[in-house]
mmCIF file of C-alpha atoms in Angstrom:
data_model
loop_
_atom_site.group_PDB
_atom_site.id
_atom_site.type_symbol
_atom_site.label_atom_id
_atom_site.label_comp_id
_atom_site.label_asym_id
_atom_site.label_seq_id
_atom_site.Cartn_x
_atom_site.Cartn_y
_atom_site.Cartn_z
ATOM 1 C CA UNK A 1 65.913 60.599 -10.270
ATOM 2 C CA UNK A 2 63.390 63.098 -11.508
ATOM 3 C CA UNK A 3 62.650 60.725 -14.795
ATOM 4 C CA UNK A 4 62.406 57.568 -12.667
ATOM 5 C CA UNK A 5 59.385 59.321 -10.610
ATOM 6 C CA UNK A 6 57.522 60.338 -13.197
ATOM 7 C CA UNK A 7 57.902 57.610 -15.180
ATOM 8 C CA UNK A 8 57.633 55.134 -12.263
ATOM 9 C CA UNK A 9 54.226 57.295 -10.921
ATOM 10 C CA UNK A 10 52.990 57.660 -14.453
ATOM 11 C CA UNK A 11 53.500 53.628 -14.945
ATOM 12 C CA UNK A 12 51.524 53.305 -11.548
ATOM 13 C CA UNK A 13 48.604 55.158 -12.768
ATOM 14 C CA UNK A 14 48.634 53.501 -16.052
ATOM 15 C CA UNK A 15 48.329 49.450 -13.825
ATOM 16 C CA UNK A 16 46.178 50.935 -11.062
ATOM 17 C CA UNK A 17 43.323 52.362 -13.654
ATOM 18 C CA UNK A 18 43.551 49.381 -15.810
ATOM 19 C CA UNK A 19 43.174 47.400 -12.692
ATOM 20 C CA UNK A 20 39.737 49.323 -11.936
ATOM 21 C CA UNK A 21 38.349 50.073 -15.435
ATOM 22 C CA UNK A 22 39.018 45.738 -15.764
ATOM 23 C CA UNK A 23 37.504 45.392 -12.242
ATOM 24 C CA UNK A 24 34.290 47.298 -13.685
ATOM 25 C CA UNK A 25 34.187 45.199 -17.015
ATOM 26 C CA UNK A 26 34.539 42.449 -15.450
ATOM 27 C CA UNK A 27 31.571 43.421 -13.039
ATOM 28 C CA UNK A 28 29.259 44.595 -15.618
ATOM 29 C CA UNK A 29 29.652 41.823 -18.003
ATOM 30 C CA UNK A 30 28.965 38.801 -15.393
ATOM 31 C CA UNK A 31 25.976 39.898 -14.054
ATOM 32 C CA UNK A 32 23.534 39.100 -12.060
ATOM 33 C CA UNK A 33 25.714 39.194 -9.303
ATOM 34 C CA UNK A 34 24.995 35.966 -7.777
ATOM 35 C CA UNK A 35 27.084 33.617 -4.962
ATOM 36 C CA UNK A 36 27.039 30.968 -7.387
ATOM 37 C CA UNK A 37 29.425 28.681 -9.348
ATOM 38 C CA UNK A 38 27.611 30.087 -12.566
ATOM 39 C CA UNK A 39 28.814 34.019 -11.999
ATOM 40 C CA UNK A 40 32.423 32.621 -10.573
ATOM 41 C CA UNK A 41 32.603 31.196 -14.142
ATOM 42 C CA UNK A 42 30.771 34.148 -16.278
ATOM 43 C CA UNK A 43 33.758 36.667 -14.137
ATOM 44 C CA UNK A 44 37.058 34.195 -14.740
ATOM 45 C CA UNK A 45 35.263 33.078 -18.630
ATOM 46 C CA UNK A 46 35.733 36.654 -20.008
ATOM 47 C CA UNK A 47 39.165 38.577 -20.789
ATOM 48 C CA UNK A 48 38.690 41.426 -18.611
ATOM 49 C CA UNK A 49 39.153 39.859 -14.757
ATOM 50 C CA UNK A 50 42.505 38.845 -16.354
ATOM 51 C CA UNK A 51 43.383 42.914 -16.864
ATOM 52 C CA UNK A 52 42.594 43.296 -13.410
ATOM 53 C CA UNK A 53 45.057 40.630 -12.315
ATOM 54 C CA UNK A 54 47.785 42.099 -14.912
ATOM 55 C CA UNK A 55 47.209 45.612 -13.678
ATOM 56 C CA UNK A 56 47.323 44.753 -9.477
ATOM 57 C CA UNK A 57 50.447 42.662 -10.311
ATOM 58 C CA UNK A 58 51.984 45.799 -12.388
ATOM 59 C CA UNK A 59 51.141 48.168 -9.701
ATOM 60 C CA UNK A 60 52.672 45.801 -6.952
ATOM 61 C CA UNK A 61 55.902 45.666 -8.606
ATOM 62 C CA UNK A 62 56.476 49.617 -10.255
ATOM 63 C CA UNK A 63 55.209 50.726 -6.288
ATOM 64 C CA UNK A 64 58.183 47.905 -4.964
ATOM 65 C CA UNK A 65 60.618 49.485 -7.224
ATOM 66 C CA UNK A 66 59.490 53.090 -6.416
ATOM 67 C CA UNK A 67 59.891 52.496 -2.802
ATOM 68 C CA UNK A 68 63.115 51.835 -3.014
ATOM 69 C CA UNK A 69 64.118 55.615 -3.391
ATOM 70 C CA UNK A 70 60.500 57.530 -2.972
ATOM 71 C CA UNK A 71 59.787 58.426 0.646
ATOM 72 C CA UNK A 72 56.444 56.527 1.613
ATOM 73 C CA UNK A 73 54.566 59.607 2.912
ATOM 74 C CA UNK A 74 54.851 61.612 0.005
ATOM 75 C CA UNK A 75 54.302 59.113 -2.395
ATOM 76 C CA UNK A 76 51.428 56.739 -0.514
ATOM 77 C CA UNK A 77 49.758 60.120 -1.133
ATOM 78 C CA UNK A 78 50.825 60.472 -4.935
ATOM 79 C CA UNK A 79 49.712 56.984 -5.732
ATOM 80 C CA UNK A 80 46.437 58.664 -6.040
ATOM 81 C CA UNK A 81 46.587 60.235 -8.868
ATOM 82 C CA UNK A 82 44.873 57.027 -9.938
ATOM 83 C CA UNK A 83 41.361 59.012 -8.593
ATOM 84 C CA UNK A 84 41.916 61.433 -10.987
ATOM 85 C CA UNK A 85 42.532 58.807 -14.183
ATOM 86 C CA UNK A 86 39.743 56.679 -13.215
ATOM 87 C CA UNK A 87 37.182 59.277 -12.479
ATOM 88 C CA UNK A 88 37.910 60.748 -16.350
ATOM 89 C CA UNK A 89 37.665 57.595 -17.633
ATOM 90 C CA UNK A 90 34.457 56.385 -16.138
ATOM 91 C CA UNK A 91 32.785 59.483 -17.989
ATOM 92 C CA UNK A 92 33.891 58.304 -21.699
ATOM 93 C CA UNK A 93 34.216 54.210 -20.838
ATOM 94 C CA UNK A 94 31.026 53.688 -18.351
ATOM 95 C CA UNK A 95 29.153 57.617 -19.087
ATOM 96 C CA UNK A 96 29.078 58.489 -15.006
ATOM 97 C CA UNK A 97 28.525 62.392 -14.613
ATOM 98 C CA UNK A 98 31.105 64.587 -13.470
ATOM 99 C CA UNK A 99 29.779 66.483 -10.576
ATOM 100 C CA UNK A 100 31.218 69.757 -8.936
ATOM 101 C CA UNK A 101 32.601 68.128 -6.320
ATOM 102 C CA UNK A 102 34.262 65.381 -8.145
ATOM 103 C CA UNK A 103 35.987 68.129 -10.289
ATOM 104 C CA UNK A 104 37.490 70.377 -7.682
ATOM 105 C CA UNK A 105 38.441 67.077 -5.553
ATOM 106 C CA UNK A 106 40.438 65.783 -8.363
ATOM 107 C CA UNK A 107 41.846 69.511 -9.324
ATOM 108 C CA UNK A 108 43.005 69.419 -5.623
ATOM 109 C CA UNK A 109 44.569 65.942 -6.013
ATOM 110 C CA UNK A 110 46.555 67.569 -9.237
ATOM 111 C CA UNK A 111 47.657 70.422 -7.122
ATOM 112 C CA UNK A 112 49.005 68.300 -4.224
ATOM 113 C CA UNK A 113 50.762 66.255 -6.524
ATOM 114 C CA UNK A 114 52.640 69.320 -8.483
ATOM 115 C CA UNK A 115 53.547 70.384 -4.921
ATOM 116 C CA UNK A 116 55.416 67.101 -4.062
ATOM 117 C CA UNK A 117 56.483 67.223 -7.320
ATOM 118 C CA UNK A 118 58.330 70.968 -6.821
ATOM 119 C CA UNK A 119 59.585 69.565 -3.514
ATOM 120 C CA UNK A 120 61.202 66.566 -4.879
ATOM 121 C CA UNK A 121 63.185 68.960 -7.526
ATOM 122 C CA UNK A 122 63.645 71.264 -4.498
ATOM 123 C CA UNK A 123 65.618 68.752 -2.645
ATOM 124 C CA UNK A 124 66.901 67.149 -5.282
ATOM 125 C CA UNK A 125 68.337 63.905 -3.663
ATOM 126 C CA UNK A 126 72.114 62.804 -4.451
ATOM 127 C CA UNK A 127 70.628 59.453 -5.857
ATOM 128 C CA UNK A 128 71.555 57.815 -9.479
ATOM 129 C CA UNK A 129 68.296 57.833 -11.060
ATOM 130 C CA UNK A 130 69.627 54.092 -12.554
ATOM 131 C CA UNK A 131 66.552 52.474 -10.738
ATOM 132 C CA UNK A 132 64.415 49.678 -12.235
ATOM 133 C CA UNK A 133 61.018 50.776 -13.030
ATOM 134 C CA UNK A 134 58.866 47.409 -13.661
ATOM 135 C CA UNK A 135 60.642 44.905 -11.510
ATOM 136 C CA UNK A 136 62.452 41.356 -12.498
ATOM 137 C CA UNK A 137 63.005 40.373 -16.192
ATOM 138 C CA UNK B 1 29.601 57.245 14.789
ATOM 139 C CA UNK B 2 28.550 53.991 16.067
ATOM 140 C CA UNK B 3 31.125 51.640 17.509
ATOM 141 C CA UNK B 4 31.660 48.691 14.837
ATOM 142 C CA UNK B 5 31.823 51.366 12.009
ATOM 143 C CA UNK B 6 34.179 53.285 14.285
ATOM 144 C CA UNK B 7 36.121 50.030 15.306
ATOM 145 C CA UNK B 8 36.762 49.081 11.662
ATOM 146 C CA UNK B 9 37.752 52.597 10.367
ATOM 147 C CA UNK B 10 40.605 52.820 12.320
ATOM 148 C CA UNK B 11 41.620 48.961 12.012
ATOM 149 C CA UNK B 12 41.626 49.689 8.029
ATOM 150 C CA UNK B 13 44.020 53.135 9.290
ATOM 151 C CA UNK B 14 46.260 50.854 11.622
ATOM 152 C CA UNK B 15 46.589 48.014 8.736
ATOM 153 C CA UNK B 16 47.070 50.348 5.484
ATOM 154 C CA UNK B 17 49.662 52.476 7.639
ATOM 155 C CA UNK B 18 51.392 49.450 8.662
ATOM 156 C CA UNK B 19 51.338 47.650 5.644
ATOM 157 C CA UNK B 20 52.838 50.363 3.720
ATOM 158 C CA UNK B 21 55.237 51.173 6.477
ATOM 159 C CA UNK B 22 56.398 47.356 5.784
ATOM 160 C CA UNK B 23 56.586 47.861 2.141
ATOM 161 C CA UNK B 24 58.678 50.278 2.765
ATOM 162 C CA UNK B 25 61.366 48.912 4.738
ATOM 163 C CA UNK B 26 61.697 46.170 2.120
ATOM 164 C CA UNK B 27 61.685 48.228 -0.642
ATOM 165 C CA UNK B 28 64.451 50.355 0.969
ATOM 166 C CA UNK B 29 66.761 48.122 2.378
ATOM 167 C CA UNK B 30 69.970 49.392 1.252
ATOM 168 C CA UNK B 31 71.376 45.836 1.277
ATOM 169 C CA UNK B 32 69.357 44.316 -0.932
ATOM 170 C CA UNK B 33 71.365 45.373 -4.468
ATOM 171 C CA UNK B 34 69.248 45.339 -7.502
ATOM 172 C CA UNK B 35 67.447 43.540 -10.167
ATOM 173 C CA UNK B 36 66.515 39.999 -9.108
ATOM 174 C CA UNK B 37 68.840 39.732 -6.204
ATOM 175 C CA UNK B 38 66.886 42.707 -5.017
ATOM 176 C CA UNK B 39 63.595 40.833 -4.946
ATOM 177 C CA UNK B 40 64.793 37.539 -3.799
ATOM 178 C CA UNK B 41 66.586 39.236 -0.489
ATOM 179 C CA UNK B 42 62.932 40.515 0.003
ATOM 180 C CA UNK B 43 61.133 37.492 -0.535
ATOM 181 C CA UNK B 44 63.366 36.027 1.967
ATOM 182 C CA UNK B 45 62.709 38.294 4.857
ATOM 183 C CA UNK B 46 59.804 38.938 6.508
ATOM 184 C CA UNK B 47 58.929 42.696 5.642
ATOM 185 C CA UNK B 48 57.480 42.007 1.884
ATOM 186 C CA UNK B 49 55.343 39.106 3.544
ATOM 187 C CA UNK B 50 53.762 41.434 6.267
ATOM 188 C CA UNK B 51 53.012 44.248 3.394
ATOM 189 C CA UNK B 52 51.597 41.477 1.346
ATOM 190 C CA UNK B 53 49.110 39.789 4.797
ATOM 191 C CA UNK B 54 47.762 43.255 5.916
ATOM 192 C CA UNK B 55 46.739 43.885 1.747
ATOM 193 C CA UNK B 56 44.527 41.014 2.476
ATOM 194 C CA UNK B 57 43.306 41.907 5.632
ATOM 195 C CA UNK B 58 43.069 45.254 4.356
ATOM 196 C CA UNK B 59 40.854 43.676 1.921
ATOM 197 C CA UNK B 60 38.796 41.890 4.101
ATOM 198 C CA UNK B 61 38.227 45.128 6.548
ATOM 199 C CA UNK B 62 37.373 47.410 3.539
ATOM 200 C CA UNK B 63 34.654 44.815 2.280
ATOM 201 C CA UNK B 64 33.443 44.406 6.066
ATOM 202 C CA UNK B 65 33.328 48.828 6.677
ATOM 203 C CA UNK B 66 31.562 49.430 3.180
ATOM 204 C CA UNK B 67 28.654 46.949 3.927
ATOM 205 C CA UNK B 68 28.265 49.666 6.860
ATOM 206 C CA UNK B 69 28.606 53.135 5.270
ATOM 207 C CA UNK B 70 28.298 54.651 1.756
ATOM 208 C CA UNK B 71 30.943 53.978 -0.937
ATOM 209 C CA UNK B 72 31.744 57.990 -0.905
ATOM 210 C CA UNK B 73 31.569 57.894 3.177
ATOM 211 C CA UNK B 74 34.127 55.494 2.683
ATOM 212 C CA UNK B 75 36.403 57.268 0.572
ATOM 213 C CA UNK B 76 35.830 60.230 2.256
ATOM 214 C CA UNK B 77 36.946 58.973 5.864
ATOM 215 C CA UNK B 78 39.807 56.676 3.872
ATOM 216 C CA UNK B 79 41.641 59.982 3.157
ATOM 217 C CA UNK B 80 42.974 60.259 7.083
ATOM 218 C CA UNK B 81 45.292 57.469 5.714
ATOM 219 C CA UNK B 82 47.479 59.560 3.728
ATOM 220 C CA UNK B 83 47.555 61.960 6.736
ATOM 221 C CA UNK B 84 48.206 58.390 8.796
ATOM 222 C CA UNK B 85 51.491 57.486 6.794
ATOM 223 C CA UNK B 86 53.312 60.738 5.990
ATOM 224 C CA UNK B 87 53.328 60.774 10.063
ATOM 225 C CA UNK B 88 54.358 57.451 10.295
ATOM 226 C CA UNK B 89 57.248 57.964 7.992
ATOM 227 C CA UNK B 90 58.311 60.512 9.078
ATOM 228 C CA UNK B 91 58.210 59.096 13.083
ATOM 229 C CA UNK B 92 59.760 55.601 11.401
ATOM 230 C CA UNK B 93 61.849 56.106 8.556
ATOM 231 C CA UNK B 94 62.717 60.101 9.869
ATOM 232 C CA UNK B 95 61.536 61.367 6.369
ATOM 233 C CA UNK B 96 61.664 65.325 6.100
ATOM 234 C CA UNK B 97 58.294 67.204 6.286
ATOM 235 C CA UNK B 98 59.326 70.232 4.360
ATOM 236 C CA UNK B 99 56.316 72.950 4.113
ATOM 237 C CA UNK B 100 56.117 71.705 0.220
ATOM 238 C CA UNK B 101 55.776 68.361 0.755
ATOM 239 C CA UNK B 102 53.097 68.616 3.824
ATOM 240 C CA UNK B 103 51.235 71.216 1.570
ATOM 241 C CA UNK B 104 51.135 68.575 -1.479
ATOM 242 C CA UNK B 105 50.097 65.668 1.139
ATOM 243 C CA UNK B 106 47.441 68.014 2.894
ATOM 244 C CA UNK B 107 46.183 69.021 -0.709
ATOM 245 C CA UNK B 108 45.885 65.295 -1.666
ATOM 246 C CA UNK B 109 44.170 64.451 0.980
ATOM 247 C CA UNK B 110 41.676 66.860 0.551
ATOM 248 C CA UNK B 111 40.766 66.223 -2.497
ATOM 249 C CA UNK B 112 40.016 62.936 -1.871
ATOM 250 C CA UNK B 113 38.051 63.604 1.195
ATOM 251 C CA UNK B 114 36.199 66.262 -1.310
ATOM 252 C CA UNK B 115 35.864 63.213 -4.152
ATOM 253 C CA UNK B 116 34.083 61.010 -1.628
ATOM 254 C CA UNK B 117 32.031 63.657 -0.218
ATOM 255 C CA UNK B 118 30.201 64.443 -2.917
ATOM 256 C CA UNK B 119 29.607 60.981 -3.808
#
Protein backbone atom coordinates (compact mmCIF):
# COMPACT_ATOMS: atom_id res chain seq x y z
CA UNK A 1 0.00 0.00 0.00
CA UNK A 2 2.78 2.32 1.00
CA UNK A 3 4.49 1.88 -2.72
CA UNK A 4 1.15 2.38 -4.50
CA UNK A 5 0.88 6.01 -2.72
CA UNK A 6 3.92 7.18 -3.47
CA UNK A 7 4.14 5.99 -6.64
CA UNK A 8 0.49 6.81 -7.47
CA UNK A 9 1.10 10.65 -5.76
CA UNK A 10 4.49 10.90 -7.37
CA UNK A 11 2.77 9.86 -10.94
CA UNK A 12 0.12 12.66 -10.08
CA UNK A 13 2.64 15.30 -9.72
CA UNK A 14 4.56 14.19 -12.65
CA UNK A 15 0.70 14.69 -15.16
CA UNK A 16 -0.47 17.66 -13.09
CA UNK A 17 2.97 19.82 -13.71
CA UNK A 18 3.24 18.70 -17.22
CA UNK A 19 -0.32 19.72 -17.55
CA UNK A 20 0.67 23.41 -16.33
CA UNK A 21 4.26 23.85 -17.62
CA UNK A 22 2.22 22.67 -21.34
CA UNK A 23 -0.63 25.06 -20.34
CA UNK A 24 2.16 27.93 -20.10
CA UNK A 25 3.92 26.89 -23.47
CA UNK A 26 1.14 26.71 -25.02
CA UNK A 27 0.17 30.31 -23.74
CA UNK A 28 3.37 31.93 -24.45
CA UNK A 29 3.90 30.61 -27.84
CA UNK A 30 0.31 31.68 -29.37
CA UNK A 31 0.30 35.02 -28.49
CA UNK A 32 -1.31 37.82 -28.80
CA UNK A 33 -4.00 36.51 -26.95
CA UNK A 34 -6.78 37.29 -29.17
CA UNK A 35 -10.73 35.84 -29.40
CA UNK A 36 -10.02 34.94 -32.81
CA UNK A 37 -9.98 31.88 -35.14
CA UNK A 38 -6.22 32.87 -35.84
CA UNK A 39 -4.93 32.28 -31.93
CA UNK A 40 -7.53 29.08 -31.66
CA UNK A 41 -5.28 27.78 -34.49
CA UNK A 42 -1.64 29.24 -33.37
CA UNK A 43 -2.74 27.23 -29.54
CA UNK A 44 -4.10 23.66 -31.20
CA UNK A 45 -1.05 24.19 -34.36
CA UNK A 46 1.82 23.72 -31.83
CA UNK A 47 2.80 20.42 -29.77
CA UNK A 48 2.50 21.76 -26.43
CA UNK A 49 -1.62 22.23 -25.88
CA UNK A 50 -1.43 18.48 -26.73
CA UNK A 51 0.89 17.91 -23.28
CA UNK A 52 -1.68 19.66 -21.53
CA UNK A 53 -4.41 17.34 -22.76
CA UNK A 54 -2.00 14.16 -22.09
CA UNK A 55 -1.15 15.41 -18.63
CA UNK A 56 -5.15 16.38 -17.40
CA UNK A 57 -6.09 12.95 -18.87
CA UNK A 58 -3.05 11.22 -16.80
CA UNK A 59 -3.96 13.01 -13.72
CA UNK A 60 -7.76 12.07 -14.12
CA UNK A 61 -7.05 8.51 -14.28
CA UNK A 62 -3.77 7.91 -11.53
CA UNK A 63 -6.31 10.33 -9.02
CA UNK A 64 -9.41 7.57 -10.16
CA UNK A 65 -7.18 4.77 -9.30
CA UNK A 66 -5.82 6.44 -6.09
CA UNK A 67 -9.24 7.00 -4.84
CA UNK A 68 -10.01 3.79 -4.78
CA UNK A 69 -7.97 3.11 -1.49
CA UNK A 70 -6.67 6.88 -0.46
CA UNK A 71 -9.12 8.65 1.82
CA UNK A 72 -10.26 11.92 -0.11
CA UNK A 73 -9.44 14.39 2.71
CA UNK A 74 -6.04 13.52 3.14
CA UNK A 75 -5.18 13.12 -0.24
CA UNK A 76 -7.41 16.15 -2.05
CA UNK A 77 -4.87 17.92 0.19
CA UNK A 78 -1.69 15.88 -1.03
CA UNK A 79 -2.57 16.37 -4.64
CA UNK A 80 -0.84 19.59 -4.08
CA UNK A 81 2.30 18.82 -4.01
CA UNK A 82 1.91 19.84 -7.65
CA UNK A 83 2.45 23.77 -6.11
CA UNK A 84 5.58 22.82 -5.02
CA UNK A 85 6.83 21.08 -8.61
CA UNK A 86 5.47 23.80 -10.62
CA UNK A 87 6.65 26.71 -8.63
CA UNK A 88 10.51 25.10 -9.00
CA UNK A 89 10.04 24.65 -12.35
CA UNK A 90 8.78 28.01 -13.42
CA UNK A 91 12.22 29.41 -12.00
CA UNK A 92 14.54 27.21 -14.48
CA UNK A 93 11.68 26.72 -17.51
CA UNK A 94 9.93 30.40 -17.52
CA UNK A 95 12.89 32.39 -14.92
CA UNK A 96 9.91 33.68 -12.30
CA UNK A 97 11.66 34.71 -8.90
CA UNK A 98 11.32 32.78 -5.90
CA UNK A 99 10.09 35.04 -3.24
CA UNK A 100 10.09 34.45 0.65
CA UNK A 101 6.80 33.69 0.78
CA UNK A 102 6.64 31.32 -2.04
CA UNK A 103 9.50 29.36 -0.30
CA UNK A 104 8.16 28.87 3.18
CA UNK A 105 4.52 28.22 1.55
CA UNK A 106 5.85 25.40 -0.41
CA UNK A 107 8.28 24.17 2.66
CA UNK A 108 4.89 24.07 4.55
CA UNK A 109 3.17 22.12 1.75
CA UNK A 110 6.33 19.49 2.09
CA UNK A 111 5.78 19.31 5.77
CA UNK A 112 2.01 18.61 5.60
CA UNK A 113 2.58 16.09 3.17
CA UNK A 114 5.42 14.06 5.31
CA UNK A 115 2.79 14.29 8.08
CA UNK A 116 0.05 12.41 6.09
CA UNK A 117 2.65 10.50 4.92
CA UNK A 118 3.78 9.25 8.78
CA UNK A 119 0.04 8.83 9.39
CA UNK A 120 -0.63 6.60 6.55
CA UNK A 121 2.43 4.22 7.82
CA UNK A 122 0.96 4.85 11.30
CA UNK A 123 -2.24 3.22 10.46
CA UNK A 124 -1.08 1.10 8.15
CA UNK A 125 -4.35 -0.15 6.44
CA UNK A 126 -4.96 -4.09 5.98
CA UNK A 127 -5.19 -3.40 2.13
CA UNK A 128 -3.14 -5.46 -0.75
CA UNK A 129 -1.19 -2.78 -2.20
CA UNK A 130 -2.07 -4.84 -5.80
CA UNK A 131 -3.83 -1.56 -7.04
CA UNK A 132 -3.58 -0.22 -10.61
CA UNK A 133 -1.71 2.92 -10.80
CA UNK A 134 -2.47 4.46 -14.46
CA UNK A 135 -5.89 3.10 -15.21
CA UNK A 136 -7.19 0.74 -18.30
CA UNK A 137 -4.69 -0.91 -20.73
CA UNK B 1 -15.90 41.29 0.57
CA UNK B 2 -18.42 42.32 -1.86
CA UNK B 3 -21.31 40.02 -2.63
CA UNK B 4 -20.65 38.47 -6.28
CA UNK B 5 -16.95 37.80 -5.26
CA UNK B 6 -18.34 36.37 -2.03
CA UNK B 7 -21.22 34.47 -3.91
CA UNK B 8 -18.75 32.75 -6.26
CA UNK B 9 -16.07 31.80 -3.63
CA UNK B 10 -18.14 29.64 -1.89
CA UNK B 11 -20.03 28.19 -5.11
CA UNK B 12 -16.31 27.16 -6.33
CA UNK B 13 -16.08 25.57 -2.26
CA UNK B 14 -19.62 23.84 -2.63
CA UNK B 15 -18.69 22.44 -6.32
CA UNK B 16 -14.87 21.32 -5.72
CA UNK B 17 -16.10 19.66 -2.32
CA UNK B 18 -18.81 17.98 -4.04
CA UNK B 19 -17.17 17.01 -7.00
CA UNK B 20 -14.47 15.32 -5.23
CA UNK B 21 -16.83 13.88 -2.72
CA UNK B 22 -18.40 12.19 -6.05
CA UNK B 23 -15.11 11.05 -7.26
CA UNK B 24 -14.82 9.47 -4.43
CA UNK B 25 -17.68 7.31 -4.08
CA UNK B 26 -16.92 5.99 -7.57
CA UNK B 27 -13.55 5.45 -7.09
CA UNK B 28 -14.36 3.46 -3.90
CA UNK B 29 -17.11 1.42 -4.64
CA UNK B 30 -16.13 -1.83 -3.35
CA UNK B 31 -18.22 -3.53 -6.07
CA UNK B 32 -16.74 -2.36 -8.85
CA UNK B 33 -13.61 -5.15 -9.13
CA UNK B 34 -10.68 -3.97 -11.04
CA UNK B 35 -9.00 -3.17 -14.22
CA UNK B 36 -11.50 -2.35 -16.98
CA UNK B 37 -14.52 -3.79 -15.34
CA UNK B 38 -13.65 -1.29 -12.68
CA UNK B 39 -14.03 1.68 -14.99
CA UNK B 40 -16.89 0.52 -17.01
CA UNK B 41 -19.16 -0.11 -13.62
CA UNK B 42 -18.23 3.65 -13.12
CA UNK B 43 -18.97 4.91 -16.36
CA UNK B 44 -22.24 3.32 -15.96
CA UNK B 45 -23.40 4.98 -12.82
CA UNK B 46 -23.91 8.28 -12.16
CA UNK B 47 -21.12 9.26 -9.54
CA UNK B 48 -18.03 9.53 -12.20
CA UNK B 49 -20.48 11.74 -14.39
CA UNK B 50 -21.30 14.24 -11.49
CA UNK B 51 -17.32 14.45 -10.58
CA UNK B 52 -16.72 14.95 -14.22
CA UNK B 53 -20.01 18.11 -14.63
CA UNK B 54 -18.94 20.06 -11.44
CA UNK B 55 -14.92 19.95 -13.07
CA UNK B 56 -16.57 21.97 -15.69
CA UNK B 57 -18.54 24.10 -13.74
CA UNK B 58 -15.73 24.32 -11.51
CA UNK B 59 -14.06 25.60 -14.49
CA UNK B 60 -16.40 27.99 -15.48
CA UNK B 61 -16.72 29.54 -11.69
CA UNK B 62 -12.87 29.75 -11.33
CA UNK B 63 -12.61 31.74 -14.74
CA UNK B 64 -15.77 33.90 -13.61
CA UNK B 65 -14.03 34.63 -9.57
CA UNK B 66 -10.45 35.41 -11.07
CA UNK B 67 -11.78 38.15 -13.50
CA UNK B 68 -12.80 39.60 -9.90
CA UNK B 69 -9.77 39.19 -7.59
CA UNK B 70 -5.99 38.67 -7.99
CA UNK B 71 -4.56 35.33 -9.22
CA UNK B 72 -2.72 34.98 -5.59
CA UNK B 73 -6.17 36.26 -3.82
CA UNK B 74 -7.45 33.44 -5.53
CA UNK B 75 -5.21 30.86 -4.47
CA UNK B 76 -5.02 32.17 -1.28
CA UNK B 77 -8.90 31.98 -0.44
CA UNK B 78 -8.93 28.46 -2.68
CA UNK B 79 -7.01 26.84 0.23
CA UNK B 80 -10.43 26.68 2.59
CA UNK B 81 -11.12 23.81 0.09
CA UNK B 82 -8.81 21.38 1.45
CA UNK B 83 -10.14 22.38 4.92
CA UNK B 84 -13.80 21.97 2.96
CA UNK B 85 -13.20 18.18 2.00
CA UNK B 86 -11.23 16.55 4.82
CA UNK B 87 -14.64 17.67 6.74
CA UNK B 88 -16.71 16.41 4.24
CA UNK B 89 -15.06 13.06 4.26
CA UNK B 90 -14.89 12.61 7.18
CA UNK B 91 -18.96 13.67 7.81
CA UNK B 92 -19.60 11.36 4.38
CA UNK B 93 -17.35 8.63 3.96
CA UNK B 94 -16.60 8.57 8.19
CA UNK B 95 -12.79 8.86 7.39
CA UNK B 96 -10.59 9.07 10.68
CA UNK B 97 -9.15 12.53 11.62
CA UNK B 98 -6.20 11.32 13.56
CA UNK B 99 -4.04 14.40 15.09
CA UNK B 100 -1.36 13.39 12.17
CA UNK B 101 -3.43 13.52 9.48
CA UNK B 102 -5.38 16.96 10.52
CA UNK B 103 -1.82 18.38 11.28
CA UNK B 104 -0.56 17.36 7.58
CA UNK B 105 -4.04 18.78 6.07
CA UNK B 106 -3.83 22.04 8.30
CA UNK B 107 -0.05 22.35 7.21
CA UNK B 108 -1.07 22.00 3.50
CA UNK B 109 -3.40 24.28 3.62
CA UNK B 110 -1.34 26.79 4.92
CA UNK B 111 1.07 26.75 2.76
CA UNK B 112 -0.97 27.31 0.07
CA UNK B 113 -2.84 30.10 1.62
CA UNK B 114 0.96 31.45 2.32
CA UNK B 115 1.88 30.67 -1.69
CA UNK B 116 -1.02 32.85 -2.81
CA UNK B 117 -0.48 35.47 -0.35
CA UNK B 118 2.53 36.55 -1.34
CA UNK B 119 1.65 36.52 -4.85
Amino acid sequence: MRRFYVAGFLLLMAFDTLAQVSFKFAGTHALPVSASLAWLLRVFGQPWVYGAVIGYLGAFFTWMSLLKHAPIGPAFAASHLEVVSVMLLSVWLFHEPLSLSRVLGAVAIVAGIVCLGLAESDSAPGVPATGRIAGPR
Amino acid sequence: MPPPILALWLANVLVDTTGQLAFKAAAGAPEAGDGLARWRHMASRPWLWLGVGCYVVEFLLWIAFLSLVPLSKGVLLGSINIVAIMLAGRWLFGEKLTRLRVAGILLVSLGVAIVGAGG
